[in-house]
Short mmCIF file of C-alpha atoms in Angstrom, two decimals:
data_model
loop_
_atom_site.label_atom_id
_atom_site.label_comp_id
_atom_site.label_asym_id
_atom_site.label_seq_id
_atom_site.Cartn_x
_atom_site.Cartn_y
_atom_site.Cartn_z
CA UNK A 1 89.21 95.82 60.22
CA UNK A 2 92.21 94.84 62.33
CA UNK A 3 91.87 91.21 61.22
CA UNK A 4 92.64 92.20 57.62
CA UNK A 5 96.30 92.15 58.69
CA UNK A 6 95.74 88.39 58.66
CA UNK A 7 93.10 87.87 55.97
CA UNK A 8 93.21 90.74 53.49
CA UNK A 9 95.02 91.18 50.17
CA UNK A 10 97.10 89.12 47.78
CA UNK A 11 99.98 88.70 50.21
CA UNK A 12 97.70 87.04 52.77
CA UNK A 13 96.82 84.05 50.57
CA UNK A 14 98.99 81.73 52.74
CA UNK A 15 97.24 83.01 55.88
CA UNK A 16 93.82 82.39 54.37
CA UNK A 17 94.93 78.93 53.37
CA UNK A 18 95.66 78.13 57.00
CA UNK A 19 92.31 79.50 58.10
CA UNK A 20 90.54 77.41 55.48
CA UNK A 21 92.20 74.43 57.16
CA UNK A 22 90.26 75.25 60.34
CA UNK A 23 86.95 74.99 58.48
CA UNK A 24 86.40 78.69 57.89
CA UNK A 25 84.55 79.79 54.77
CA UNK A 26 85.34 82.64 52.40
CA UNK A 27 82.25 84.47 53.68
CA UNK A 28 83.52 84.27 57.27
CA UNK A 29 86.87 85.77 56.31
CA UNK A 30 85.06 88.86 55.09
CA UNK A 31 83.42 89.34 58.50
CA UNK A 32 84.89 90.64 61.79
CA UNK A 33 86.94 88.02 63.62
CA UNK A 34 86.23 88.07 67.35
CA UNK A 35 88.52 86.41 69.86
CA UNK A 36 86.77 84.45 72.61
CA UNK A 37 89.11 83.70 75.51
CA UNK A 38 87.60 80.83 77.48
CA UNK A 39 89.15 79.88 80.84
CA UNK A 40 87.22 76.60 81.10
CA UNK A 41 88.87 73.64 82.79
CA UNK A 42 87.80 70.54 84.70
CA UNK A 43 89.31 71.36 88.11
CA UNK A 44 88.01 74.81 89.11
CA UNK A 45 84.35 74.63 90.22
CA UNK A 46 83.88 78.17 88.96
CA UNK A 47 85.12 77.15 85.52
CA UNK A 48 83.76 73.67 84.83
CA UNK A 49 80.71 75.15 83.08
CA UNK A 50 82.44 77.88 81.07
CA UNK A 51 82.14 75.94 77.80
CA UNK A 52 78.38 76.58 78.10
CA UNK A 53 79.05 80.28 78.59
CA UNK A 54 81.49 80.30 75.65
CA UNK A 55 78.92 78.65 73.38
CA UNK A 56 76.41 81.34 74.26
CA UNK A 57 78.97 84.09 73.65
CA UNK A 58 79.78 82.62 70.24
CA UNK A 59 76.08 82.34 69.42
CA UNK A 60 75.69 86.04 70.23
CA UNK A 61 78.65 86.98 68.06
CA UNK A 62 77.25 85.01 65.13
CA UNK A 63 73.78 86.52 65.63
CA UNK A 64 75.37 89.95 65.25
CA UNK A 65 77.36 89.02 62.14
CA UNK A 66 80.79 88.23 63.58
CA UNK A 67 82.99 85.13 63.50
CA UNK A 68 84.02 83.85 66.96
CA UNK A 69 87.47 82.29 67.35
CA UNK A 70 87.91 80.59 70.71
CA UNK A 71 91.18 80.09 72.59
CA UNK A 72 91.96 79.00 76.16
CA UNK A 73 93.42 80.54 79.31
CA UNK A 74 94.89 78.87 82.36
CA UNK A 75 93.44 79.24 85.85
CA UNK A 76 94.27 78.41 89.45
CA UNK A 77 91.59 77.58 92.03
CA UNK A 78 92.74 79.36 95.17
CA UNK A 79 90.65 77.06 97.36
CA UNK A 80 92.35 73.97 95.97
CA UNK A 81 95.78 75.62 96.04
CA UNK A 82 95.34 76.75 99.65
CA UNK A 83 97.75 75.62 102.38
CA UNK A 84 100.40 74.04 100.19
CA UNK A 85 103.11 75.08 97.74
CA UNK A 86 100.60 75.39 94.90
CA UNK A 87 99.33 78.68 96.30
CA UNK A 88 102.65 80.27 95.36
CA UNK A 89 101.50 79.97 91.75
CA UNK A 90 98.20 81.78 92.15
CA UNK A 91 99.08 85.48 92.14
CA UNK A 92 101.88 84.98 89.57
CA UNK A 93 99.31 83.34 87.28
CA UNK A 94 97.64 86.74 86.93
CA UNK A 95 100.63 88.00 84.95
CA UNK A 96 100.79 84.84 82.82
CA UNK A 97 97.09 85.14 81.97
CA UNK A 98 97.45 88.81 81.00
CA UNK A 99 100.50 88.06 78.89
CA UNK A 100 98.93 85.04 77.18
CA UNK A 101 95.76 86.92 76.19
CA UNK A 102 97.92 89.73 74.83
CA UNK A 103 100.01 87.22 72.90
CA UNK A 104 97.01 85.48 71.34
CA UNK A 105 95.23 88.70 70.36
CA UNK A 106 98.41 90.26 68.96
CA UNK A 107 99.69 87.25 67.06
CA UNK A 108 96.20 86.74 65.63
CA UNK A 109 94.83 90.27 65.19
CA UNK A 110 91.21 89.93 66.26
CA UNK A 111 88.91 92.85 65.62
CA UNK A 112 87.47 92.57 69.14
CA UNK A 113 87.53 90.16 72.07
CA UNK A 114 85.23 88.64 74.68
CA UNK A 115 86.91 87.28 77.82
CA UNK A 116 85.28 84.58 79.92
CA UNK A 117 86.86 84.30 83.39
CA UNK A 118 85.26 83.56 86.73
CA UNK A 119 87.68 83.00 89.59
CA UNK A 120 90.35 84.88 91.53
CA UNK A 121 93.36 85.83 89.36
CA UNK A 122 91.73 85.00 86.04
CA UNK A 123 89.40 88.01 86.18
CA UNK A 124 92.08 90.68 86.85
CA UNK A 125 94.48 88.97 84.45
CA UNK A 126 91.98 89.24 81.60
CA UNK A 127 91.05 92.81 82.54
CA UNK A 128 94.73 93.77 82.47
CA UNK A 129 95.05 92.20 79.02
CA UNK A 130 92.09 93.97 77.42
CA UNK A 131 93.28 97.32 78.74
CA UNK A 132 96.72 96.58 77.36
CA UNK A 133 95.31 95.58 73.95
CA UNK A 134 92.69 98.35 73.85
CA UNK A 135 90.50 96.70 71.22
CA UNK A 136 86.70 96.54 71.67
CA UNK A 137 86.13 94.07 74.51
CA UNK A 138 83.54 92.70 76.91
CA UNK A 139 84.09 90.55 79.99
CA UNK A 140 81.42 88.02 80.94
CA UNK A 141 82.02 85.76 83.93
CA UNK A 142 80.64 82.34 84.76
CA UNK A 143 78.69 83.62 87.78
CA UNK A 144 78.60 82.76 91.49
CA UNK A 145 77.80 79.44 93.12
CA UNK A 146 74.61 79.02 95.11
CA UNK A 147 74.99 78.87 98.87
CA UNK A 148 74.97 75.45 100.45
CA UNK A 149 73.03 73.64 103.16
CA UNK A 150 69.71 75.47 102.85
CA UNK A 151 71.38 78.82 102.11
CA UNK A 152 73.41 78.86 105.32
CA UNK A 153 76.89 77.69 104.31
CA UNK A 154 79.76 78.15 101.89
CA UNK A 155 83.39 77.12 101.54
CA UNK A 156 84.48 79.31 104.47
CA UNK A 157 82.36 77.27 106.88
CA UNK A 158 84.30 74.19 105.82
CA UNK A 159 87.66 75.87 106.41
CA UNK A 160 86.47 77.04 109.82
CA UNK A 161 85.11 73.57 110.49
CA UNK A 162 88.65 72.21 110.65
CA UNK A 163 89.37 74.53 113.57
CA UNK A 164 86.07 73.61 115.19
CA UNK A 165 86.94 69.92 115.06
CA UNK A 166 90.31 70.69 116.65
CA UNK A 167 88.54 72.74 119.33
CA UNK A 168 86.00 69.97 119.98
CA UNK A 169 82.91 71.97 118.95
CA UNK A 170 82.28 69.85 115.82
CA UNK A 171 82.66 66.15 115.13
CA UNK A 172 84.50 64.76 112.13
CA UNK A 173 81.23 63.24 110.90
CA UNK A 174 79.58 66.66 111.03
CA UNK A 175 82.48 68.13 109.07
CA UNK A 176 82.16 65.37 106.48
CA UNK A 177 78.48 66.22 106.04
CA UNK A 178 79.33 69.92 105.76
CA UNK A 179 82.07 69.44 103.17
CA UNK A 180 79.63 67.52 100.97
CA UNK A 181 76.92 70.19 101.14
CA UNK A 182 78.65 73.58 101.38
CA UNK A 183 79.41 73.95 97.64
CA UNK A 184 76.27 72.62 95.92
CA UNK A 185 76.69 73.95 92.37
CA UNK A 186 79.29 75.12 89.90
CA UNK A 187 80.30 78.77 90.05
CA UNK A 188 82.63 81.05 91.97
CA UNK A 189 82.32 80.53 95.75
CA UNK A 190 79.10 82.00 97.12
CA UNK A 191 80.36 84.92 99.26
CA UNK A 192 81.99 88.26 98.55
CA UNK A 193 85.39 86.67 98.11
CA UNK A 194 88.02 87.70 95.55
CA UNK A 195 86.38 86.17 92.47
CA UNK A 196 82.96 87.70 93.09
CA UNK A 197 84.55 90.97 94.19
CA UNK A 198 86.36 91.29 90.87
CA UNK A 199 83.33 90.17 88.83
CA UNK A 200 81.19 92.79 90.58
CA UNK A 201 83.87 95.43 90.07
CA UNK A 202 84.17 94.51 86.36
CA UNK A 203 80.52 95.48 86.13
CA UNK A 204 81.09 98.60 88.26
CA UNK A 205 83.99 99.74 86.07
CA UNK A 206 81.84 99.36 82.97
CA UNK A 207 83.74 96.56 81.22
CA UNK A 208 80.98 93.99 81.84
CA UNK A 209 77.24 94.10 81.31
CA UNK A 210 74.81 94.68 84.21
CA UNK A 211 74.28 91.40 86.03
CA UNK A 212 77.79 90.09 85.42
CA UNK A 213 78.74 90.12 89.09
CA UNK A 214 75.67 88.54 90.65
CA UNK A 215 73.57 86.33 88.33
CA UNK A 216 74.15 82.78 89.66
CA UNK A 217 76.10 80.35 87.49
CA UNK A 218 73.21 77.88 87.24
CA UNK A 219 70.60 80.38 86.05
CA UNK A 220 69.48 80.58 82.42
CA UNK A 221 69.82 84.35 82.80
CA UNK A 222 73.59 83.79 82.90
CA UNK A 223 73.46 82.13 79.46
CA UNK A 224 71.34 84.99 78.11
CA UNK A 225 73.86 87.46 79.52
CA UNK A 226 76.64 85.62 77.67
CA UNK A 227 74.70 85.84 74.39
CA UNK A 228 74.17 89.55 75.01
CA UNK A 229 77.93 89.95 75.63
CA UNK A 230 78.63 88.38 72.24
CA UNK A 231 76.18 90.68 70.51
CA UNK A 232 77.34 93.71 72.46
CA UNK A 233 80.99 93.34 71.50
CA UNK A 234 79.89 93.62 67.87
CA UNK A 235 78.10 96.88 68.65
CA UNK A 236 81.22 98.16 70.41
CA UNK A 237 83.23 97.27 67.33
CA UNK A 238 80.78 99.13 65.10
CA UNK A 239 80.97 102.22 67.35
CA UNK A 240 84.72 101.80 67.97
CA UNK A 241 84.25 101.89 71.75
CA UNK A 242 87.46 100.65 73.36
CA UNK A 243 88.36 99.73 76.94
CA UNK A 244 90.36 102.89 77.52
CA UNK A 245 87.35 104.95 76.42
CA UNK A 246 85.53 103.32 79.32
CA UNK A 247 88.29 103.15 81.94
CA UNK A 248 89.14 106.69 83.01
CA UNK A 249 90.01 108.45 86.26
CA UNK A 250 86.29 108.62 86.99
CA UNK A 251 86.10 104.84 86.56
CA UNK A 252 88.87 104.44 89.14
CA UNK A 253 86.80 106.45 91.61
CA UNK A 254 83.63 104.47 90.83
CA UNK A 255 85.42 101.13 91.22
CA UNK A 256 86.87 101.94 94.65
CA UNK A 257 83.57 103.45 95.79
CA UNK A 258 81.74 100.24 94.88
CA UNK A 259 84.53 98.22 96.49
CA UNK A 260 83.92 100.04 99.77
CA UNK A 261 80.12 99.86 99.60
CA UNK A 262 80.10 96.13 98.81
CA UNK A 263 82.73 95.13 101.38
CA UNK A 264 84.94 93.43 98.80
CA UNK A 265 88.08 91.34 99.28
CA UNK A 266 91.34 92.98 100.34
CA UNK A 267 92.81 91.43 97.19
CA UNK A 268 91.18 94.28 95.28
CA UNK A 269 93.98 96.49 96.63
CA UNK A 270 96.32 94.37 94.50
CA UNK A 271 94.16 93.92 91.42
CA UNK A 272 92.61 97.34 90.91
CA UNK A 273 95.98 99.18 90.88
CA UNK A 274 97.34 96.52 88.51
CA UNK A 275 94.53 96.74 85.97
CA UNK A 276 94.22 100.53 86.09
CA UNK A 277 97.99 100.73 85.66
CA UNK A 278 97.56 99.06 82.27
CA UNK A 279 95.47 102.07 81.24
CA UNK A 280 98.12 104.48 82.51
CA UNK A 281 96.02 105.42 85.55
CA UNK A 282 97.32 105.67 89.09
CA UNK A 283 95.54 104.13 92.09
CA UNK A 284 97.46 104.45 95.35
CA UNK A 285 96.65 102.78 98.65
CA UNK A 286 95.94 106.17 100.16
CA UNK A 287 93.16 106.64 97.59
CA UNK A 288 91.42 103.61 99.11
CA UNK A 289 91.42 105.37 102.49
CA UNK A 290 90.25 108.67 101.01
CA UNK A 291 87.31 107.10 99.21
CA UNK A 292 86.51 104.78 102.12
CA UNK A 293 86.20 107.80 104.44
CA UNK A 294 83.17 109.05 102.50
CA UNK A 295 81.63 105.78 101.26
CA UNK A 296 79.21 103.91 103.54
CA UNK A 297 79.43 100.13 103.78
CA UNK A 298 76.03 98.90 102.57
CA UNK A 299 76.55 95.12 102.31
CA UNK A 300 77.79 92.39 104.61
CA UNK A 301 77.97 89.30 102.48
CA UNK A 302 79.80 86.18 103.63
CA UNK A 303 82.29 86.15 105.35
CA UNK A 304 81.34 89.52 106.87
CA UNK A 305 77.66 88.66 107.31
CA UNK A 306 74.88 86.15 106.68
CA UNK A 307 74.07 86.95 103.05
CA UNK A 308 75.37 85.40 99.82
CA UNK A 309 75.74 86.46 96.19
CA UNK A 310 72.34 85.06 95.22
CA UNK A 311 70.78 87.32 97.88
CA UNK A 312 72.51 90.36 96.40
CA UNK A 313 71.30 89.37 92.94
CA UNK A 314 67.71 89.03 94.13
CA UNK A 315 67.94 92.39 95.93
CA UNK A 316 68.83 94.49 92.90
CA UNK A 317 72.43 93.45 92.23
CA UNK A 318 75.18 95.94 91.49
CA UNK A 319 72.76 98.45 89.90
CA UNK A 320 70.74 98.35 93.12
CA UNK A 321 73.79 99.19 95.23
CA UNK A 322 74.64 101.98 92.79
CA UNK A 323 71.11 103.37 93.13
CA UNK A 324 71.76 103.95 96.83
CA UNK A 325 75.16 105.54 96.29
CA UNK A 326 73.85 108.05 93.77
CA UNK A 327 71.56 109.44 96.47
CA UNK A 328 74.72 111.04 97.89
CA UNK A 329 76.28 111.74 94.50
CA UNK A 330 79.07 109.25 95.23
CA UNK A 331 79.35 107.91 91.66
CA UNK A 332 80.27 109.52 88.35
CA UNK A 333 77.25 108.80 86.17
CA UNK A 334 78.68 110.22 82.94
CA UNK A 335 81.23 107.43 82.42
CA UNK A 336 80.90 105.21 79.33
CA UNK A 337 80.15 101.48 79.69
CA UNK A 338 80.13 98.44 77.39
CA UNK A 339 76.41 98.94 76.82
CA UNK A 340 77.37 101.92 74.67
CA UNK A 341 75.56 104.11 77.18
CA UNK A 342 76.67 106.00 80.26
CA UNK A 343 76.34 104.54 83.74
CA UNK A 344 73.52 106.97 84.49
CA UNK A 345 71.63 105.91 81.37
CA UNK A 346 72.06 102.25 82.33
CA UNK A 347 70.63 102.82 85.81
CA UNK A 348 67.66 104.68 84.35
CA UNK A 349 66.99 101.99 81.74
CA UNK A 350 67.15 99.27 84.41
CA UNK A 351 65.00 101.25 86.88
CA UNK A 352 67.74 100.34 89.34
CA UNK A 353 66.64 100.06 92.97
CA UNK A 354 67.03 97.85 96.03
CA UNK A 355 64.27 95.32 96.71
CA UNK A 356 65.57 94.00 100.05
CA UNK A 357 67.15 96.45 102.47
CA UNK A 358 68.22 93.62 104.76
CA UNK A 359 70.77 92.67 102.09
CA UNK A 360 71.62 96.15 100.79
CA UNK A 361 71.28 98.76 103.50
CA UNK A 362 69.77 102.13 102.55
CA UNK A 363 72.30 104.92 102.26
CA UNK A 364 70.90 106.65 105.36
CA UNK A 365 71.20 103.48 107.47
CA UNK A 366 74.49 101.78 106.45
CA UNK A 367 76.41 99.18 108.38
CA UNK A 368 79.03 101.88 108.83
CA UNK A 369 79.73 105.32 107.43
CA UNK A 370 83.12 104.08 106.21
CA UNK A 371 83.88 101.54 103.50
CA UNK A 372 84.77 97.88 103.85
CA UNK A 373 88.57 98.16 103.52
CA UNK A 374 91.06 100.18 105.59
CA UNK A 375 94.72 100.87 104.85
CA UNK A 376 96.91 101.07 107.96
CA UNK A 377 100.35 102.66 108.31
CA UNK A 378 103.03 102.54 110.98
CA UNK A 379 106.62 101.71 111.83
CA UNK A 380 106.26 98.13 110.56
CA UNK A 381 104.24 99.11 107.50
CA UNK A 382 105.54 102.46 106.22
CA UNK A 383 104.11 101.75 102.74
CA UNK A 384 100.85 100.45 104.19
CA UNK A 385 98.91 97.26 104.87
CA UNK A 386 95.23 96.42 104.52
CA UNK A 387 92.34 94.90 106.44
CA UNK A 388 88.73 94.07 105.58
CA UNK A 389 87.36 96.17 108.43
CA UNK A 390 83.76 95.28 107.60
CA UNK A 391 84.55 91.71 108.70
CA UNK A 392 86.30 92.64 111.98
CA UNK A 393 84.54 92.22 115.32
CA UNK A 394 84.00 95.55 117.14
CA UNK A 395 86.22 94.50 120.05
CA UNK A 396 89.12 93.91 117.64
CA UNK A 397 89.04 97.32 115.95
CA UNK A 398 91.51 98.50 118.59
CA UNK A 399 93.86 95.85 119.87
CA UNK A 400 97.24 95.60 121.58
CA UNK A 401 98.71 92.14 121.84
CA UNK A 402 101.83 90.05 122.15
CA UNK A 403 103.61 88.97 118.98
CA UNK A 404 104.19 85.34 118.10
CA UNK A 405 106.35 85.30 114.99
CA UNK A 406 106.51 82.62 112.28
CA UNK A 407 108.54 82.64 109.08
CA UNK A 408 106.09 80.58 107.02
CA UNK A 409 102.40 79.77 106.80
CA UNK A 410 103.11 76.12 107.62
CA UNK A 411 104.77 76.99 110.94
CA UNK A 412 101.90 79.33 111.78
CA UNK A 413 99.18 76.74 111.05
CA UNK A 414 101.01 74.09 113.09
CA UNK A 415 101.11 76.48 116.05
CA UNK A 416 97.41 77.39 115.76
CA UNK A 417 96.16 73.82 115.41
CA UNK A 418 98.65 72.72 118.07
CA UNK A 419 97.04 74.98 120.65
CA UNK A 420 100.00 77.33 120.97
CA UNK A 421 98.05 80.52 120.24
CA UNK A 422 96.35 82.18 123.19
CA UNK A 423 93.77 84.90 123.67
CA UNK A 424 95.42 88.30 123.20
CA UNK A 425 98.16 87.15 120.83
CA UNK A 426 99.07 88.86 117.57
CA UNK A 427 100.18 86.14 115.16
CA UNK A 428 102.86 87.43 112.78
CA UNK A 429 103.59 85.54 109.54
CA UNK A 430 106.63 86.82 107.62
CA UNK A 431 108.40 85.93 104.36
CA UNK A 432 105.13 85.26 102.55
CA UNK A 433 105.12 88.44 100.42
CA UNK A 434 105.43 88.72 96.63
CA UNK A 435 109.20 88.15 96.71
CA UNK A 436 109.56 86.28 99.96
CA UNK A 437 106.90 83.61 99.42
CA UNK A 438 107.46 83.90 96.58
CA UNK A 439 104.03 84.50 95.13
CA UNK A 440 102.30 86.08 98.16
CA UNK A 441 100.30 83.07 99.25
CA UNK A 442 96.70 83.52 100.33
CA UNK A 443 96.30 82.32 103.91
CA UNK A 444 92.74 81.26 104.58
CA UNK A 445 93.75 78.23 106.64
CA UNK A 446 95.32 80.19 109.53
CA UNK A 447 92.56 82.79 109.71
CA UNK A 448 89.75 80.26 109.46
CA UNK A 449 91.47 78.01 111.99
CA UNK A 450 91.67 80.94 114.43
CA UNK A 451 87.96 81.63 113.89
CA UNK A 452 86.99 77.96 114.13
CA UNK A 453 88.85 77.55 117.40
CA UNK A 454 86.95 80.44 118.95
CA UNK A 455 89.86 82.90 118.90
CA UNK A 456 88.56 85.23 116.19
CA UNK A 457 87.46 87.92 118.62
CA UNK A 458 90.70 88.01 120.59
CA UNK A 459 93.57 87.09 118.24
CA UNK A 460 94.86 89.22 115.35
CA UNK A 461 96.99 87.95 112.47
CA UNK A 462 99.33 90.21 110.52
CA UNK A 463 101.46 89.27 107.53
CA UNK A 464 103.38 90.50 104.52
CA UNK A 465 101.45 87.84 102.63
CA UNK A 466 97.78 88.12 101.73
CA UNK A 467 94.43 86.69 102.72
CA UNK A 468 91.49 85.12 100.96
CA UNK A 469 88.48 87.29 100.31
CA UNK A 470 86.79 84.73 102.56
CA UNK A 471 88.85 85.81 105.55
CA UNK A 472 87.13 87.45 108.50
CA UNK A 473 88.52 88.90 111.70
CA UNK A 474 91.49 91.16 112.43
CA UNK A 475 93.53 89.76 109.57
CA UNK A 476 95.93 92.45 108.36
CA UNK A 477 97.88 91.67 105.21
CA UNK A 478 100.09 93.11 102.48
CA UNK A 479 102.51 94.68 105.01
CA UNK A 480 104.84 96.71 102.83
CA UNK A 481 107.73 96.66 102.32
CA UNK A 482 107.86 92.93 102.94
CA UNK A 483 110.39 91.18 105.17
CA UNK A 484 112.23 89.60 102.23
CA UNK A 485 112.83 93.09 100.80
CA UNK A 486 114.31 94.27 104.10
CA UNK A 487 111.08 95.77 105.38
CA UNK A 488 110.88 96.71 109.07
CA UNK A 489 108.26 94.02 109.70
CA UNK A 490 111.25 91.66 109.65
CA UNK A 491 112.41 93.24 112.92
CA UNK A 492 109.44 91.91 114.94
CA UNK A 493 110.41 89.41 117.63
CA UNK A 494 108.44 87.02 119.85
CA UNK A 495 107.12 88.85 122.89
CA UNK A 496 107.01 92.31 121.27
CA UNK A 497 103.84 94.30 121.80
CA UNK A 498 101.92 95.40 118.71
CA UNK A 499 99.24 98.08 118.74
CA UNK A 500 96.49 97.94 116.10
CA UNK A 501 94.08 100.86 115.75
CA UNK A 502 91.92 100.36 112.66
CA UNK A 503 89.79 103.52 113.09
CA UNK A 504 93.01 105.58 113.33
CA UNK A 505 94.51 103.66 110.35
CA UNK A 506 97.52 102.80 112.52
CA UNK A 507 99.68 99.76 113.26
CA UNK A 508 102.70 100.12 115.55
CA UNK A 509 105.44 97.93 116.94
CA UNK A 510 105.79 99.14 120.53
CA UNK A 511 109.57 98.85 120.67
CA UNK A 512 111.73 101.92 121.25
CA UNK A 513 113.75 103.36 118.40
CA UNK A 514 117.10 102.47 119.98
CA UNK A 515 116.23 98.79 120.14
CA UNK A 516 114.82 98.83 116.61
CA UNK A 517 118.00 100.42 115.30
CA UNK A 518 120.11 97.78 117.02
CA UNK A 519 117.99 95.05 115.42
CA UNK A 520 118.20 96.75 112.04
CA UNK A 521 122.00 96.72 112.09
CA UNK A 522 122.13 92.92 112.40
CA UNK A 523 119.02 92.13 110.37
CA UNK A 524 119.48 89.78 107.44
CA UNK A 525 116.31 88.75 105.60
CA UNK A 526 115.65 85.03 105.41
CA UNK A 527 116.47 83.68 101.95
CA UNK A 528 114.34 80.72 100.91
CA UNK A 529 115.39 78.19 98.31
CA UNK A 530 113.18 78.57 95.23
CA UNK A 531 113.09 75.39 93.21
CA UNK A 532 110.74 76.58 90.47
CA UNK A 533 112.49 78.42 87.59
CA UNK A 534 109.26 80.34 86.98
CA UNK A 535 109.02 81.49 90.58
CA UNK A 536 112.69 82.48 90.58
CA UNK A 537 112.00 84.79 87.65
CA UNK A 538 108.86 86.09 89.32
CA UNK A 539 110.66 86.85 92.60
CA UNK A 540 113.26 88.90 90.74
CA UNK A 541 110.72 90.97 88.82
CA UNK A 542 107.77 91.42 91.17
CA UNK A 543 107.24 94.75 92.92
CA UNK A 544 105.73 95.60 96.29
CA UNK A 545 102.19 94.72 97.30
CA UNK A 546 101.70 98.44 97.88
CA UNK A 547 101.87 98.95 94.11
CA UNK A 548 99.71 95.95 93.17
CA UNK A 549 102.51 93.35 93.06
CA UNK A 550 102.90 93.98 89.35
CA UNK A 551 106.07 93.05 87.52
CA UNK A 552 108.77 95.59 86.80
CA UNK A 553 108.14 97.20 83.44
#
């Protein structure tokens, strides 16, 4: 056992002495030691209940003969960090989480590990760590929140409510009522936003048990799943099944296929390349387009449509969606999973099928024949940019508009709420990328304000920053290379015409080459003062969004 580096032999008497100080018994030291990384805290609504999940995981480990050893992980709530300087810390926290899990499991050589994330960057950070460590591992999340106000609302409605109040279509009293009812339980926010996208894809990749992505946080089934995760990691240890036995090139294909079918967050184009990179596997942006071209979009969960995570769970969950995709042989069924069985065996054991085709469309009647995400290229995005096309109104799939350029999210939001954005505009937000932000802030406030003010079907927003998984509309992010790195998006000026053609995967600045060359010769990227020592280090090391915004190796 790996833990014998810490507990075995004469020379480890001092180590055992320290472990006795924690209350461990001699019998426990002879058993497998299993790390339990618990991201519980008292500020993230998706994490306030994770101590309950951790207790269940530890119960499962003990039932199977192991000794759980719990340690913490940090987490940022993107909703609470939105629209202020705190959001600059969110994406960088992914790297800190991955590093800290690696540190804990290397300094204290656990035989296996169970990771308990739930929200945004915590899920990919932990996935990156377990692929880096490559010891037997299971991920079990805290589960999604129930939808609010009689299953009709979630956090996005509150963000859009601000714009509606500004536009006069909602009163402040109505917004107050909505904000108190939109998020009725603990759990990750109720739509197919980044947290739920990554929890569903953890299941799709095979690193989490069936049900991980969709069982609501408040259900007893979630606690049973956590106990099963604790027991299952012991079986993986006994069979020596490791994360890199599960995560292969076929797993990359399956993950992106599920991403497209589910209509996941555009943030998956950052997180999937980052976590697969830890396994030495390549996932390029062009691969998203290639897989999207042959993968139908079967789900429109909030913000793309009227359904929520609890609806997906009741309709067959991730296995149900998979059962439709296999009808066209779109998934590799021979891949290993944490159950110790192949994906195909899991689907057979579960009798996977869809029970409500209003929530999960049949494969022969999808919302669209293409997947939920599109990667666009052009003279302002030579390395690509991305859009959640499943959440774009039909009239905005092809759009030419007039640029209004802002060098920060704050300036952009002030213009939107100040009534300075008009029908037909293309709002351009620069210097919000990984280096330029720094931290690549998520911008739900501008997109939701545009939607709330009734401009969502006539105004596009493009940026070298990123968007929340809760964003809907023609919101095009991750423009690469970013303005701060000298990218050509920094050449856009007020009044320029920009052509967006999502079906053609194209975005163009309609300015002739002579003028662009003249601008390029005098172009000097804006340099922002970075007060945080951590963010200064991050800005120096972070790479392009087109490669997952990972740090230089």
